[in-house]
Amino acid sequence: MTYDDALELFKRLLATERARPQVHGTMLALANPALIGRISLSLQEALDGGERVWMTSDLHVGHGNIIDYCNRPFAEVTGMNRHLQAQLAKVQPREWLVIVGDLAMGDHDEAMAWIRSIPGRKVLVLGNHDLKRNGRCLYLDEQTPDGSPLFEAVVPFLHWQGVGGQAVFVSHYPATVDHKAERLLNYHGHLHREVLPATQRTHFVNVGWDVTQGLLCL
């Protein structure tokens, strides 16, 4: 799958979702081919080299209503945040952590303090709740205490060549539309507890916390 194929697939996904012109417009504006290519290649090389790559989505840090909405096993949001933090603490400082959208809701400063406490080389694949309704993304300029970027990249999608030449596509929205790949492995979020069945050409892996209740190690 080339970058152009991945971008075309992503545009088709957006067309099937509820209209969010400003949000989706920003996602497309952040589709930087050089950055997406560099991060995707780094992830592919890490996996080919036997390194651990971690993936999760839909953490909704700081979002109290998600507990009832998804029947999460927490009494209140502080306990949920603390549990998520403990789970992500297993990531080693040089390992990749890919968050496939919807990182946090609620107080932004508190959420940023939370994510700064998490180790690893962090990549955010944007979800609809990672941008304001006007399309503004608050994560782009966030930094670590030493002034380094908090995220290695903030992108709308990733893609690389997987096992046996299979195309791998990472997106918050599931890739339920037609595509050019002969075989596609789609790591996605957005659906919370829903798990999609595989089709003849697409295998879906919902990496959302409400499916895994933890982190997926690729």
GROMACS .gro file of C-alpha atoms in nm:
model
  218
    1MET     CA    1   0.000   0.000   0.000
    2THR     CA    2   0.147   0.332  -0.107
    3TYR     CA    3   0.092   0.660   0.075
    4ASP     CA    4  -0.148   0.769  -0.198
    5ASP     CA    5  -0.348   0.446  -0.157
    6ALA     CA    6  -0.360   0.499   0.220
    7LEU     CA    7  -0.470   0.861   0.181
    8GLU     CA    8  -0.743   0.761  -0.063
    9LEU     CA    9  -0.863   0.495   0.182
   10PHE     CA   10  -0.865   0.747   0.466
   11LYS     CA   11  -1.068   0.995   0.262
   12ARG     CA   12  -1.323   0.723   0.189
   13LEU     CA   13  -1.348   0.648   0.560
   14LEU     CA   14  -1.420   1.011   0.641
   15ALA     CA   15  -1.697   1.016   0.381
   16THR     CA   16  -1.877   0.734   0.562
   17GLU     CA   17  -1.860   0.897   0.906
   18ARG     CA   18  -2.089   1.159   1.055
   19ALA     CA   19  -2.010   1.494   0.896
   20ARG     CA   20  -1.751   1.682   1.100
   21PRO     CA   21  -1.615   1.930   0.843
   22GLN     CA   22  -1.371   2.117   1.067
   23VAL     CA   23  -1.247   1.807   1.249
   24HIS     CA   24  -1.200   1.600   0.935
   25GLY     CA   25  -1.052   1.897   0.751
   26THR     CA   26  -0.779   1.925   1.013
   27MET     CA   27  -0.714   1.552   0.997
   28LEU     CA   28  -0.656   1.578   0.622
   29ALA     CA   29  -0.440   1.887   0.667
   30LEU     CA   30  -0.218   1.685   0.903
   31ALA     CA   31  -0.169   1.407   0.647
   32ASN     CA   32   0.199   1.486   0.600
   33PRO     CA   33   0.343   1.217   0.369
   34ALA     CA   34   0.701   1.258   0.491
   35LEU     CA   35   0.608   1.234   0.860
   36ILE     CA   36   0.361   0.948   0.810
   37GLY     CA   37   0.617   0.765   0.598
   38ARG     CA   38   0.897   0.812   0.852
   39ILE     CA   39   0.695   0.697   1.152
   40SER     CA   40   0.535   0.408   0.962
   41LEU     CA   41   0.878   0.287   0.849
   42SER     CA   42   1.014   0.315   1.204
   43LEU     CA   43   0.729   0.100   1.334
   44GLN     CA   44   0.777  -0.156   1.057
   45GLU     CA   45   1.151  -0.176   1.128
   46ALA     CA   46   1.088  -0.210   1.501
   47LEU     CA   47   0.849  -0.498   1.443
   48ASP     CA   48   1.078  -0.664   1.189
   49GLY     CA   49   1.360  -0.637   1.444
   50GLY     CA   50   1.162  -0.812   1.715
   51GLU     CA   51   1.101  -0.502   1.922
   52ARG     CA   52   0.780  -0.448   2.115
   53VAL     CA   53   0.531  -0.199   1.974
   54TRP     CA   54   0.235  -0.114   2.197
   55MET     CA   55  -0.105   0.001   2.078
   56THR     CA   56  -0.427   0.118   2.240
   57SER     CA   57  -0.711   0.359   2.172
   58ASP     CA   58  -1.017   0.525   2.323
   59LEU     CA   59  -0.862   0.570   2.666
   60HIS     CA   60  -1.083   0.874   2.733
   61VAL     CA   61  -0.861   0.987   3.020
   62GLY     CA   62  -1.052   1.221   3.250
   63HIS     CA   63  -1.391   1.135   3.098
   64GLY     CA   64  -1.625   1.035   3.378
   65ASN     CA   65  -1.921   0.953   3.155
   66ILE     CA   66  -1.725   0.684   2.970
   67ILE     CA   67  -1.747   0.464   3.280
   68ASP     CA   68  -2.124   0.422   3.246
   69TYR     CA   69  -2.128   0.447   2.867
   70CYS     CA   70  -1.891   0.152   2.825
   71ASN     CA   71  -1.961  -0.021   3.157
   72ARG     CA   72  -1.602   0.020   3.270
   73PRO     CA   73  -1.516  -0.145   3.604
   74PHE     CA   74  -1.443   0.176   3.793
   75ALA     CA   75  -1.634   0.366   4.059
   76GLU     CA   76  -1.504   0.708   3.956
   77VAL     CA   77  -1.277   0.880   3.705
   78THR     CA   78  -0.977   0.928   3.935
   79GLY     CA   79  -0.950   0.555   3.990
   80MET     CA   80  -0.986   0.493   3.617
   81ASN     CA   81  -0.708   0.738   3.533
   82ARG     CA   82  -0.481   0.582   3.794
   83HIS     CA   83  -0.546   0.231   3.659
   84LEU     CA   84  -0.480   0.335   3.297
   85GLN     CA   85  -0.160   0.505   3.406
   86ALA     CA   86  -0.040   0.189   3.581
   87GLN     CA   87  -0.114  -0.021   3.273
   88LEU     CA   88   0.077   0.208   3.037
   89ALA     CA   89   0.372   0.225   3.277
   90LYS     CA   90   0.486  -0.114   3.142
   91VAL     CA   91   0.601   0.056   2.820
   92GLN     CA   92   0.978   0.099   2.818
   93PRO     CA   93   1.130   0.442   2.740
   94ARG     CA   94   1.254   0.347   2.390
   95GLU     CA   95   0.951   0.139   2.293
   96TRP     CA   96   0.681   0.274   2.065
   97LEU     CA   97   0.336   0.349   2.205
   98VAL     CA   98   0.072   0.417   1.938
   99ILE     CA   99  -0.251   0.569   2.070
  100VAL     CA  100  -0.515   0.523   1.801
  101GLY     CA  101  -0.734   0.817   1.888
  102ASP     CA  102  -0.958   0.959   2.160
  103LEU     CA  103  -0.684   0.996   2.417
  104ALA     CA  104  -0.861   1.220   2.667
  105MET     CA  105  -1.166   1.427   2.742
  106GLY     CA  106  -1.211   1.679   3.020
  107ASP     CA  107  -0.943   1.909   3.162
  108HIS     CA  108  -0.667   1.939   2.901
  109ASP     CA  109  -0.388   2.035   3.142
  110GLU     CA  110  -0.464   1.740   3.368
  111ALA     CA  111  -0.469   1.508   3.068
  112MET     CA  112  -0.132   1.639   2.950
  113ALA     CA  113   0.021   1.590   3.293
  114TRP     CA  114  -0.112   1.234   3.279
  115ILE     CA  115   0.034   1.155   2.935
  116ARG     CA  116   0.369   1.313   3.030
  117SER     CA  117   0.394   1.054   3.307
  118ILE     CA  118   0.369   0.770   3.054
  119PRO     CA  119   0.700   0.634   2.919
  120GLY     CA  120   0.770   0.540   2.559
  121ARG     CA  121   0.794   0.704   2.219
  122LYS     CA  122   0.437   0.820   2.176
  123VAL     CA  123   0.247   0.853   1.848
  124LEU     CA  124  -0.109   0.984   1.836
  125VAL     CA  125  -0.327   0.870   1.546
  126LEU     CA  126  -0.605   1.126   1.563
  127GLY     CA  127  -0.958   1.038   1.664
  128ASN     CA  128  -1.262   1.260   1.644
  129HIS     CA  129  -1.237   1.355   2.013
  130ASP     CA  130  -0.874   1.464   1.979
  131LEU     CA  131  -0.982   1.785   1.810
  132LYS     CA  132  -1.216   2.064   1.909
  133ARG     CA  133  -1.534   2.107   1.707
  134ASN     CA  134  -1.367   2.396   1.526
  135GLY     CA  135  -1.093   2.156   1.415
  136ARG     CA  136  -0.824   2.279   1.653
  137CYS     CA  137  -0.587   2.007   1.774
  138LEU     CA  138  -0.448   2.081   2.120
  139TYR     CA  139  -0.179   1.813   2.111
  140LEU     CA  140   0.042   1.945   1.832
  141ASP     CA  141   0.259   2.179   2.038
  142GLU     CA  142   0.271   1.987   2.366
  143GLN     CA  143   0.618   1.932   2.511
  144THR     CA  144   0.794   1.724   2.772
  145PRO     CA  145   0.953   1.900   3.072
  146ASP     CA  146   1.287   1.918   2.884
  147GLY     CA  147   1.125   2.096   2.589
  148SER     CA  148   1.109   1.799   2.352
  149PRO     CA  149   0.786   1.726   2.162
  150LEU     CA  150   0.552   1.517   2.374
  151PHE     CA  151   0.450   1.311   2.071
  152GLU     CA  152   0.688   1.179   1.808
  153ALA     CA  153   0.403   1.243   1.566
  154VAL     CA  154   0.037   1.345   1.555
  155VAL     CA  155  -0.108   1.202   1.234
  156PRO     CA  156  -0.444   1.089   1.090
  157PHE     CA  157  -0.324   0.742   0.986
  158LEU     CA  158  -0.023   0.513   0.949
  159HIS     CA  159   0.054   0.237   0.701
  160TRP     CA  160   0.328  -0.017   0.643
  161GLN     CA  161   0.400  -0.358   0.495
  162GLY     CA  162   0.330  -0.639   0.737
  163VAL     CA  163   0.383  -1.014   0.747
  164GLY     CA  164   0.390  -1.175   0.404
  165GLY     CA  165   0.352  -0.840   0.232
  166GLN     CA  166   0.012  -0.779   0.389
  167ALA     CA  167  -0.082  -0.411   0.401
  168VAL     CA  168  -0.122  -0.266   0.751
  169PHE     CA  169  -0.339   0.042   0.800
  170VAL     CA  170  -0.382   0.218   1.136
  171SER     CA  171  -0.676   0.454   1.172
  172HIS     CA  172  -0.916   0.560   1.444
  173TYR     CA  173  -1.215   0.487   1.223
  174PRO     CA  174  -1.235   0.123   1.105
  175ALA     CA  175  -1.154   0.068   0.737
  176THR     CA  176  -1.495  -0.063   0.637
  177VAL     CA  177  -1.475   0.073   0.281
  178ASP     CA  178  -1.327  -0.075  -0.035
  179HIS     CA  179  -0.951  -0.049  -0.081
  180LYS     CA  180  -0.679  -0.146  -0.326
  181ALA     CA  181  -0.490  -0.387  -0.101
  182GLU     CA  182  -0.516  -0.758  -0.172
  183ARG     CA  183  -0.507  -0.819   0.205
  184LEU     CA  184  -0.543  -0.550   0.471
  185LEU     CA  185  -0.484  -0.562   0.845
  186ASN     CA  186  -0.662  -0.266   1.004
  187TYR     CA  187  -0.577  -0.164   1.360
  188HIS     CA  188  -0.851   0.076   1.466
  189GLY     CA  189  -1.053   0.217   1.755
  190HIS     CA  190  -1.372   0.425   1.771
  191LEU     CA  191  -1.618   0.139   1.823
  192HIS     CA  192  -1.544   0.090   2.193
  193ARG     CA  193  -1.675  -0.261   2.271
  194GLU     CA  194  -1.783  -0.358   1.919
  195VAL     CA  195  -1.566  -0.609   1.731
  196LEU     CA  196  -1.604  -0.633   1.355
  197PRO     CA  197  -1.588  -0.969   1.176
  198ALA     CA  198  -1.319  -1.016   0.915
  199THR     CA  199  -1.407  -0.993   0.548
  200GLN     CA  200  -1.241  -1.169   0.257
  201ARG     CA  201  -0.982  -0.890   0.220
  202THR     CA  202  -0.980  -0.706   0.554
  203HIS     CA  203  -0.899  -0.821   0.906
  204PHE     CA  204  -1.008  -0.576   1.175
  205VAL     CA  205  -0.837  -0.544   1.513
  206ASN     CA  206  -1.010  -0.310   1.754
  207VAL     CA  207  -0.731  -0.196   1.987
  208GLY     CA  208  -0.969   0.008   2.202
  209TRP     CA  209  -0.938  -0.020   2.579
  210ASP     CA  210  -1.298  -0.135   2.610
  211VAL     CA  211  -1.210  -0.446   2.407
  212THR     CA  212  -0.864  -0.524   2.543
  213GLN     CA  213  -0.894  -0.365   2.889
  214GLY     CA  214  -0.522  -0.310   2.855
  215LEU     CA  215  -0.251  -0.261   2.596
  216LEU     CA  216  -0.202  -0.462   2.278
  217CYS     CA  217   0.159  -0.565   2.216
  218LEU     CA  218   0.219  -0.626   1.844
   0.00000   0.00000   0.00000
